[in-house]
PDB file of C-alpha atoms in Angstrom:
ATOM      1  CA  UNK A   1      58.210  74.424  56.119  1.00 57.00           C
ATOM      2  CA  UNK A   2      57.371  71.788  58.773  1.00 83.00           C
ATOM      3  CA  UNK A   3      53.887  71.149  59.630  1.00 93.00           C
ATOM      4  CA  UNK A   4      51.776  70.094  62.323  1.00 96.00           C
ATOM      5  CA  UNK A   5      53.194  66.335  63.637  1.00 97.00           C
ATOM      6  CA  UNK A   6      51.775  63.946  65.733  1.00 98.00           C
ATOM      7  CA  UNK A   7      52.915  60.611  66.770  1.00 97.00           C
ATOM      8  CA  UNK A   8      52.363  58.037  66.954  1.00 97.00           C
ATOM      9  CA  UNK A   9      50.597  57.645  63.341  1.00 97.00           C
ATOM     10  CA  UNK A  10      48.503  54.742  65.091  1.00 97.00           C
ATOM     11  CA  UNK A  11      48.058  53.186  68.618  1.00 98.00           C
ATOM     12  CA  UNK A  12      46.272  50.116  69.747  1.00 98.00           C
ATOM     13  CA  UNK A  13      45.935  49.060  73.268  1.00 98.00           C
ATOM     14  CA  UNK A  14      44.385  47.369  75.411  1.00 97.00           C
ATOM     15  CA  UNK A  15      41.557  48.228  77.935  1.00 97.00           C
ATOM     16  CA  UNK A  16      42.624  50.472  81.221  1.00 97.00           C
ATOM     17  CA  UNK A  17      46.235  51.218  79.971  1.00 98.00           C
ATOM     18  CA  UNK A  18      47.627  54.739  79.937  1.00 98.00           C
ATOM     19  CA  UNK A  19      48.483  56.139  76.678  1.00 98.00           C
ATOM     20  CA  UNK A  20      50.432  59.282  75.876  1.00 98.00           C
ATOM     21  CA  UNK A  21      49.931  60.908  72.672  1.00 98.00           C
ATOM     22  CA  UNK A  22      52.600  63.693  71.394  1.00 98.00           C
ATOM     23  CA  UNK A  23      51.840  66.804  68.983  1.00 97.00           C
ATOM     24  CA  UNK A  24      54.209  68.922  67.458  1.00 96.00           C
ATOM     25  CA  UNK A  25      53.046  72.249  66.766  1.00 95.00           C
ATOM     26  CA  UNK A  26      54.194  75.042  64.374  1.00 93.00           C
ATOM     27  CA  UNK A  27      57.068  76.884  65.161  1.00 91.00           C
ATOM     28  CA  UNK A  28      55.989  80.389  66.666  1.00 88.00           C
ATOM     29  CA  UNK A  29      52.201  79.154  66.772  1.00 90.00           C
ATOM     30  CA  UNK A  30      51.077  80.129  70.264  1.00 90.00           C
ATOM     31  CA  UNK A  31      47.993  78.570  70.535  1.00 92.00           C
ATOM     32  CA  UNK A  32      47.400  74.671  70.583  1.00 95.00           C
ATOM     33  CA  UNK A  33      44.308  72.700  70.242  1.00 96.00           C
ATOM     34  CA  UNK A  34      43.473  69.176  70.569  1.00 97.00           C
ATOM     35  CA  UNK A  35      40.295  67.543  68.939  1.00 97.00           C
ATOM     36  CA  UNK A  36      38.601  64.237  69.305  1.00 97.00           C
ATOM     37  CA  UNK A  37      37.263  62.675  65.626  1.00 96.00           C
ATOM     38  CA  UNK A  38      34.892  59.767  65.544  1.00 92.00           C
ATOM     39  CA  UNK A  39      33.383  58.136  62.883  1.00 84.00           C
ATOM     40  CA  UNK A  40      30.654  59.861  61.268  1.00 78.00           C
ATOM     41  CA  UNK A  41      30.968  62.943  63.456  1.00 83.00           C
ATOM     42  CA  UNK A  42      31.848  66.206  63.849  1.00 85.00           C
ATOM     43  CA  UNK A  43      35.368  66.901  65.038  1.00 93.00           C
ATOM     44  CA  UNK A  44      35.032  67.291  69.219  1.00 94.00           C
ATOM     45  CA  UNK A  45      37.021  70.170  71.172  1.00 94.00           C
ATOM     46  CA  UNK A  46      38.532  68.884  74.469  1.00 96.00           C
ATOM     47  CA  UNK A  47      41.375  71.451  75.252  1.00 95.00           C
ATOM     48  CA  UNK A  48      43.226  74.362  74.115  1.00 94.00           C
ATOM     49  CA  UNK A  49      46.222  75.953  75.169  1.00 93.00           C
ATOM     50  CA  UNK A  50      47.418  80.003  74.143  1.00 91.00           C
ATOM     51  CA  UNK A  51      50.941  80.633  75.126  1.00 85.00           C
ATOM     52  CA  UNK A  52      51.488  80.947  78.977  1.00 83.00           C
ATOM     53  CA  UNK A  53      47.930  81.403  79.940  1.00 87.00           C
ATOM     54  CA  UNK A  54      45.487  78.934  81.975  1.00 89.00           C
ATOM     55  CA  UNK A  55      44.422  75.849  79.397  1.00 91.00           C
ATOM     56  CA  UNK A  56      41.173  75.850  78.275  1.00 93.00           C
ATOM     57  CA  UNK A  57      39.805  72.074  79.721  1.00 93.00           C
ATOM     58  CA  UNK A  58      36.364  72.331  79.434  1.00 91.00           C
ATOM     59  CA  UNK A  59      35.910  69.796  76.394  1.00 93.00           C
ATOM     60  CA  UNK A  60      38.173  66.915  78.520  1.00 96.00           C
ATOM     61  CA  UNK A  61      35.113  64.090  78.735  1.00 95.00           C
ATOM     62  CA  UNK A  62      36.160  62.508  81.749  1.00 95.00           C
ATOM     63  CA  UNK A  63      39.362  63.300  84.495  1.00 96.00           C
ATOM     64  CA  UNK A  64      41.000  60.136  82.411  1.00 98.00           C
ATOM     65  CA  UNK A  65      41.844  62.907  80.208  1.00 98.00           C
ATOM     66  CA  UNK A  66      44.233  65.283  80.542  1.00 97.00           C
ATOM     67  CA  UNK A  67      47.372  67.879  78.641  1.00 97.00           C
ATOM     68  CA  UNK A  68      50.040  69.404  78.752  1.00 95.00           C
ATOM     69  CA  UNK A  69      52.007  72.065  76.820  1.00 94.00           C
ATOM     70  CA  UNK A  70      56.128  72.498  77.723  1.00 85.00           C
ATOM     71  CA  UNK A  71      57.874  75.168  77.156  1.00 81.00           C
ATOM     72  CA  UNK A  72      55.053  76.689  75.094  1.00 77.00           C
ATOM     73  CA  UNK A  73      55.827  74.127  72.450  1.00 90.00           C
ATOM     74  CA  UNK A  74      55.129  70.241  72.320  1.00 95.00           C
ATOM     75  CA  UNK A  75      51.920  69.145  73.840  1.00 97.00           C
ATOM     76  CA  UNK A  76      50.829  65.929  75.472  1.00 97.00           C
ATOM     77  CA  UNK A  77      47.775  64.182  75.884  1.00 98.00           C
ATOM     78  CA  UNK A  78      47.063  61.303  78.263  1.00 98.00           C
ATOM     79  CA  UNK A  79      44.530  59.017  78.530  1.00 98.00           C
ATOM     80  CA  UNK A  80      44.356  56.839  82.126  1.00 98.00           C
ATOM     81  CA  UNK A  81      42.845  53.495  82.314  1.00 98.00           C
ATOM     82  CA  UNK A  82      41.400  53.648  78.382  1.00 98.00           C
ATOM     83  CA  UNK A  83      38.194  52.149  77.269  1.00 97.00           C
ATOM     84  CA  UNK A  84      36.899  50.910  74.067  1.00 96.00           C
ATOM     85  CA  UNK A  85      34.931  54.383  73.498  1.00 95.00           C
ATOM     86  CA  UNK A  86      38.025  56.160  74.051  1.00 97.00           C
ATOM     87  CA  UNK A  87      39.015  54.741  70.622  1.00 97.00           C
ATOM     88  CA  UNK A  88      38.945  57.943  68.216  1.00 97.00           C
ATOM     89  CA  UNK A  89      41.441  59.788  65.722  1.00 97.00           C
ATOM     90  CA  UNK A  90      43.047  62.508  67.914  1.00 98.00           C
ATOM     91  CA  UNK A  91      43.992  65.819  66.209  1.00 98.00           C
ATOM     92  CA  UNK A  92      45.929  68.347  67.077  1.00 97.00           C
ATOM     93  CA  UNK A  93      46.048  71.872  65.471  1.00 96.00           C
ATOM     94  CA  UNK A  94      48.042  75.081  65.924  1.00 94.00           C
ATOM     95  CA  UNK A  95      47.840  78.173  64.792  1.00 91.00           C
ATOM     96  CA  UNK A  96      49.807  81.819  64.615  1.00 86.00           C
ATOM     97  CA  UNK A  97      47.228  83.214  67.286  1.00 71.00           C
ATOM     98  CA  UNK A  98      43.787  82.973  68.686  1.00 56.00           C
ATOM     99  CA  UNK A  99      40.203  85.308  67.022  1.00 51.00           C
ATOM    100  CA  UNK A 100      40.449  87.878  65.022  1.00 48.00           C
ATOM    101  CA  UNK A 101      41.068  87.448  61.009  1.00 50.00           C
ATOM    102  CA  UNK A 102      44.143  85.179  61.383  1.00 50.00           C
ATOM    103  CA  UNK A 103      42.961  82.042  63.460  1.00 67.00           C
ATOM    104  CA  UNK A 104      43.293  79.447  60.955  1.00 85.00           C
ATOM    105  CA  UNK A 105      43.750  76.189  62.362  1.00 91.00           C
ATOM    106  CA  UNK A 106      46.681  74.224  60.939  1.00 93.00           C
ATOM    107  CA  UNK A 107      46.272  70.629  61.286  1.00 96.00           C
ATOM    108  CA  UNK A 108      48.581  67.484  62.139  1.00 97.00           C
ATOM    109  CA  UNK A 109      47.756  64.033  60.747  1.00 96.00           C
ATOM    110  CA  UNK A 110      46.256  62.726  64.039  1.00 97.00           C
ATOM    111  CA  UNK A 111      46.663  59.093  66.083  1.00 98.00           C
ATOM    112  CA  UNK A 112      44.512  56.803  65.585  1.00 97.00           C
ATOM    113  CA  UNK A 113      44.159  55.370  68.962  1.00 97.00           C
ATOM    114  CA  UNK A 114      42.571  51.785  69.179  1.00 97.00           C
ATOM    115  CA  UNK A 115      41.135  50.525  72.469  1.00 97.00           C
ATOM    116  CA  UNK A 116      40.648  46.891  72.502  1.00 96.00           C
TER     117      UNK A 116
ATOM    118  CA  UNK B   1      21.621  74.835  71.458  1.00 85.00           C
ATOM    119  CA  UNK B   2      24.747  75.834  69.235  1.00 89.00           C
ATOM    120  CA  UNK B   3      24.833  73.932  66.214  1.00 93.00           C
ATOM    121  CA  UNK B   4      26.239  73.145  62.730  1.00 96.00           C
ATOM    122  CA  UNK B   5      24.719  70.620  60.203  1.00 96.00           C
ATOM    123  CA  UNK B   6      26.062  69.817  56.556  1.00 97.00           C
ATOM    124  CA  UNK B   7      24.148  67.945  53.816  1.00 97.00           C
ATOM    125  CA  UNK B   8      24.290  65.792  52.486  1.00 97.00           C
ATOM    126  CA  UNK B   9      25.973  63.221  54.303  1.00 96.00           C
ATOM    127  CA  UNK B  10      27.609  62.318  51.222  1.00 97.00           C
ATOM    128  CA  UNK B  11      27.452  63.395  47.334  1.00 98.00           C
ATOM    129  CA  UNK B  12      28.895  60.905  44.105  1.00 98.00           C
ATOM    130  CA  UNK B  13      29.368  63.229  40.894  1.00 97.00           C
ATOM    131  CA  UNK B  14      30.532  62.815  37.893  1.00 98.00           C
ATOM    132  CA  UNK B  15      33.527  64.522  37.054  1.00 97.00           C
ATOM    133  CA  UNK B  16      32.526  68.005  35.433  1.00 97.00           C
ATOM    134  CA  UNK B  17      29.005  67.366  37.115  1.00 97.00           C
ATOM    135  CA  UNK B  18      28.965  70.945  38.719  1.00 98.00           C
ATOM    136  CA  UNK B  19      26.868  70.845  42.364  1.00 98.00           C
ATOM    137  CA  UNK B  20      26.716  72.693  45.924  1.00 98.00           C
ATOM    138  CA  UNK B  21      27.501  71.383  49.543  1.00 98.00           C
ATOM    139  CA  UNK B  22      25.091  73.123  52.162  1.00 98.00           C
ATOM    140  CA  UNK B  23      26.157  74.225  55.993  1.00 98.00           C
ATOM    141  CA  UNK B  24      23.380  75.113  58.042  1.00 98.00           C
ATOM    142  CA  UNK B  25      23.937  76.572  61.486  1.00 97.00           C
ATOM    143  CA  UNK B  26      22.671  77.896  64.488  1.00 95.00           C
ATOM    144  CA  UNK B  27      24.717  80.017  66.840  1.00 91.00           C
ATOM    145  CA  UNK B  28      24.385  82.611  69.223  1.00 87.00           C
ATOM    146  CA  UNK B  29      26.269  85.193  67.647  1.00 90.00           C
ATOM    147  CA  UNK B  30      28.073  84.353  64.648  1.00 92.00           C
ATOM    148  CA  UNK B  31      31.944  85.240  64.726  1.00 91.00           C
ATOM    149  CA  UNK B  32      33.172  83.470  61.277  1.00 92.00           C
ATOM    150  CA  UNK B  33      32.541  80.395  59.315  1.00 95.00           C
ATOM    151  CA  UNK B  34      35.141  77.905  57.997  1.00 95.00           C
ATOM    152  CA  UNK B  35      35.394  75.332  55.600  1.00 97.00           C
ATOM    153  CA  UNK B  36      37.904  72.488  55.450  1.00 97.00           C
ATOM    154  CA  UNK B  37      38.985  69.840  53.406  1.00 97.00           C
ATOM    155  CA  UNK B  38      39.929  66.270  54.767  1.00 96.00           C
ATOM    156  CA  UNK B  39      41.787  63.608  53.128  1.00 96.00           C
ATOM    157  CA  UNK B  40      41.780  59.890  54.024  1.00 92.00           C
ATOM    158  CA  UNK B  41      44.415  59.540  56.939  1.00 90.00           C
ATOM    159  CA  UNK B  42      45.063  63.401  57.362  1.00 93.00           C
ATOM    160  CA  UNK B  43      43.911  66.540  59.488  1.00 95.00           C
ATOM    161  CA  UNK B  44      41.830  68.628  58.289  1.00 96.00           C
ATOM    162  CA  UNK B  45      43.246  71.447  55.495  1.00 95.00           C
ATOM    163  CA  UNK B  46      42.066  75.188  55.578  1.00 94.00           C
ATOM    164  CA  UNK B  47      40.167  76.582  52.557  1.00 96.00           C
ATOM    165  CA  UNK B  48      38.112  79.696  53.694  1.00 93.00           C
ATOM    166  CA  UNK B  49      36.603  81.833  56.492  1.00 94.00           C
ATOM    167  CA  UNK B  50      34.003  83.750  56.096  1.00 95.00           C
ATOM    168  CA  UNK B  51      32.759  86.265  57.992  1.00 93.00           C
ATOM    169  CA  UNK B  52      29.271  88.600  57.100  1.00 93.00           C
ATOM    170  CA  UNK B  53      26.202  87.573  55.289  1.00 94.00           C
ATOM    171  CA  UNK B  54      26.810  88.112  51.331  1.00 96.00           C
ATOM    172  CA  UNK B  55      30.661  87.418  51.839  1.00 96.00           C
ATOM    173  CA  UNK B  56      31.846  85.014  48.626  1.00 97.00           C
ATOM    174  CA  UNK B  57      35.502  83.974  48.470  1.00 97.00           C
ATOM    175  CA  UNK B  58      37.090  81.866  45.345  1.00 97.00           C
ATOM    176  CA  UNK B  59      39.922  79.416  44.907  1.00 94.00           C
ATOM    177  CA  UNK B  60      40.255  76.909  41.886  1.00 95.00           C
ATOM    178  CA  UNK B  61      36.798  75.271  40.991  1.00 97.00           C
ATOM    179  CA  UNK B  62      35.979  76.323  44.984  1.00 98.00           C
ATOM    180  CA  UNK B  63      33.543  78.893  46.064  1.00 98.00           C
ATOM    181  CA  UNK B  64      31.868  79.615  49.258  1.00 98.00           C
ATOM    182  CA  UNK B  65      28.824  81.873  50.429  1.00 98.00           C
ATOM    183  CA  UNK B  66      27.392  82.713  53.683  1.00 97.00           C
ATOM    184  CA  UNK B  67      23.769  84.018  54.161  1.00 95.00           C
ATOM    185  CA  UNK B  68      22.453  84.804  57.834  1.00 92.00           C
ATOM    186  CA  UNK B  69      21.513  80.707  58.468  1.00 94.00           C
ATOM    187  CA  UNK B  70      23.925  79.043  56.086  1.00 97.00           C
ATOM    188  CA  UNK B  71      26.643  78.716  54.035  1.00 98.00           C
ATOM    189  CA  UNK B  72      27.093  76.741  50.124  1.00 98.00           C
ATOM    190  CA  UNK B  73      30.309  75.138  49.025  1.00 98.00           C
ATOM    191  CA  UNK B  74      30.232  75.473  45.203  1.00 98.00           C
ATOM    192  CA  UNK B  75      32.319  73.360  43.160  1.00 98.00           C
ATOM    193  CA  UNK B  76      32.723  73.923  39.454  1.00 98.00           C
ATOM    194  CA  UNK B  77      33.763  71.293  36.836  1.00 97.00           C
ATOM    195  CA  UNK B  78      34.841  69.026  39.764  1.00 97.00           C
ATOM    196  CA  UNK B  79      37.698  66.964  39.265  1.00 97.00           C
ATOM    197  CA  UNK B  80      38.404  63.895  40.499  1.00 97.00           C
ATOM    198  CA  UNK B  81      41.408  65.356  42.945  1.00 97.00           C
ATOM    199  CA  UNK B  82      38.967  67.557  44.281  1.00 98.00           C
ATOM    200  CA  UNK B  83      37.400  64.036  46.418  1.00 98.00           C
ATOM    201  CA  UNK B  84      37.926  64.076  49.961  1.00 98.00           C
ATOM    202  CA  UNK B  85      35.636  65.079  52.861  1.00 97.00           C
ATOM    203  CA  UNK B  86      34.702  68.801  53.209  1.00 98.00           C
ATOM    204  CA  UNK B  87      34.037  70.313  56.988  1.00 97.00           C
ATOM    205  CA  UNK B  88      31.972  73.169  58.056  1.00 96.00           C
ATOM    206  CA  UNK B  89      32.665  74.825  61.413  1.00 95.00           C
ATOM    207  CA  UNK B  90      31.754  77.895  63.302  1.00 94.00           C
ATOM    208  CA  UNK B  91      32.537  80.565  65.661  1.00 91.00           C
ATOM    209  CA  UNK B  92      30.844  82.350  68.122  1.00 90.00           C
ATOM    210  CA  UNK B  93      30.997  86.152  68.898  1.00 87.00           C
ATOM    211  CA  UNK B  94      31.769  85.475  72.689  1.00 84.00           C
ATOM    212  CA  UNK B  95      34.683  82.825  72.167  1.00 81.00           C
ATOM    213  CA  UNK B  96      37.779  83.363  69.603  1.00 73.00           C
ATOM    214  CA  UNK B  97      38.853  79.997  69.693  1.00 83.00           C
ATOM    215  CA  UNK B  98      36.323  77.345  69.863  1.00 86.00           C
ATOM    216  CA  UNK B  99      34.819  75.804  66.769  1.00 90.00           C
ATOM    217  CA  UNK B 100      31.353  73.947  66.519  1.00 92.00           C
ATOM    218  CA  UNK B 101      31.851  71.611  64.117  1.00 94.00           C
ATOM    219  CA  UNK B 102      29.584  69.866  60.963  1.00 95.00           C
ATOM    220  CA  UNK B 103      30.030  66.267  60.576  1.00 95.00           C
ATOM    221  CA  UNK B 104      31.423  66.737  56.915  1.00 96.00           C
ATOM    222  CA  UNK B 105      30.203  65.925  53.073  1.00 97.00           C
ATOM    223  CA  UNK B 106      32.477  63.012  51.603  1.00 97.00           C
ATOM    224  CA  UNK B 107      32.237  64.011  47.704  1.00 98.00           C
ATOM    225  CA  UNK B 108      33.380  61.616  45.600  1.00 98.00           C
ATOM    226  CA  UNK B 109      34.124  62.659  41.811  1.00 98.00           C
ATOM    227  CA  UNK B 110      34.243  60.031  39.327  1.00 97.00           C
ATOM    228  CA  UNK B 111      36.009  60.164  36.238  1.00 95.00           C
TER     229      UNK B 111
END
């Protein structure tokens, strides 16, 4: 079955440009995460969504940052006005449900997002 | 201060060289453990969660342990597939979705 996508596979930019990034959950996965992955470090939360309820925001790093989820399905991620230490591999995960025994995280392939 | 900490930073065997990863943590309340595996250019792949001190769990030349501070990533007669990047994370009693996250062991088997 499908998987986790993401696109695009890589972006570069340049400095203070807006960039979108697009994830493609699971089918039926209600809950949505988005993760921040620099070099040499742990993977960083910065939102989470679980079906219609209030997103989870608190790992954004700045208000440049923000998401959305439509239609309980494909999220979005934008980043206003980039700078070089925005540049990161952004995942996205999904999985069947939050807690409890079942929570595993399914993975997309990320963006490598390049700030220049 | 929540946190999770793998060693080492990064591990060459030789293939069939047997040898453990380590996750140390410290959180408030420990809901479950995970490990991952990450290839080159891809997310991160689900292997195990564990959830109680003295849990084991088993899958090819994989096995994982949790005591009440850490967890061990065994690998058996590695082979040279088995290479990639393995990630610790855990959860905490008072949050069923957020994961604190290890920085990762790249292993790298040689044939």
């Amino acid at each position: 079955g499908a998987g986790v996508s993401q696109s695009p596979s890589n972006k570069v930019t340049e400095k203070g440009k807006d960039v979108e990034l697009r994830c493609d959950p699971i089918s039926g996965h209600t809950a949505l995460y988005w993760y921040r992955q620099s070099l040499g470090q742990g993977l960083e939360f910065l939102i989470y969504f679980q079906g219609n309820s209030a997103p989870d925001k608190s790992g954004l790093p700045s208000d440049r940052f923000s998401a959305e989820r439509t239609g309980g399905s494909v999220s979005t991620l934008t980043i206003q006005r980039t700078q070089q230490e925005d540049s990161a591999v952004y995942l996205c995960a999904s999985s069947q449900t939050s807690g409890g025994s079942n929570n595993e995280q399914f993975f997309g392939p990320g963006t490598r997002l390049t700030v220049l | 201060e929540d946190q999770v900490t793998q060693s080492p930073e990064a591990l060459r065997l030789q293939e069939g060289e047997s040898s453990s990863l380590n996750c140390s943590y410290t959180v408030s309340g420990l809901r479950g453990l995970f490990w991952y595996r990450q290839d080159p250019g891809k997310g991160p792949e689900f292997l195990f969660t564990l959830y109680s001190a003295g849990e084991e769990k088993e899958k090819e030349r994989l096995k994982a342990t949790l005591t009440k501070k850490e967890s061990f990533l065994h690998i058996t007669a590695p082979k040279p597939e088995d290479s990639a990047t393995y990630l610790c994370a855990v959860s905490r009693m008072d949050s069923n979705y957020q994961l604190i996250w290890g920085a990762g062991t790249k292993l790298i088997i040689k044939p």
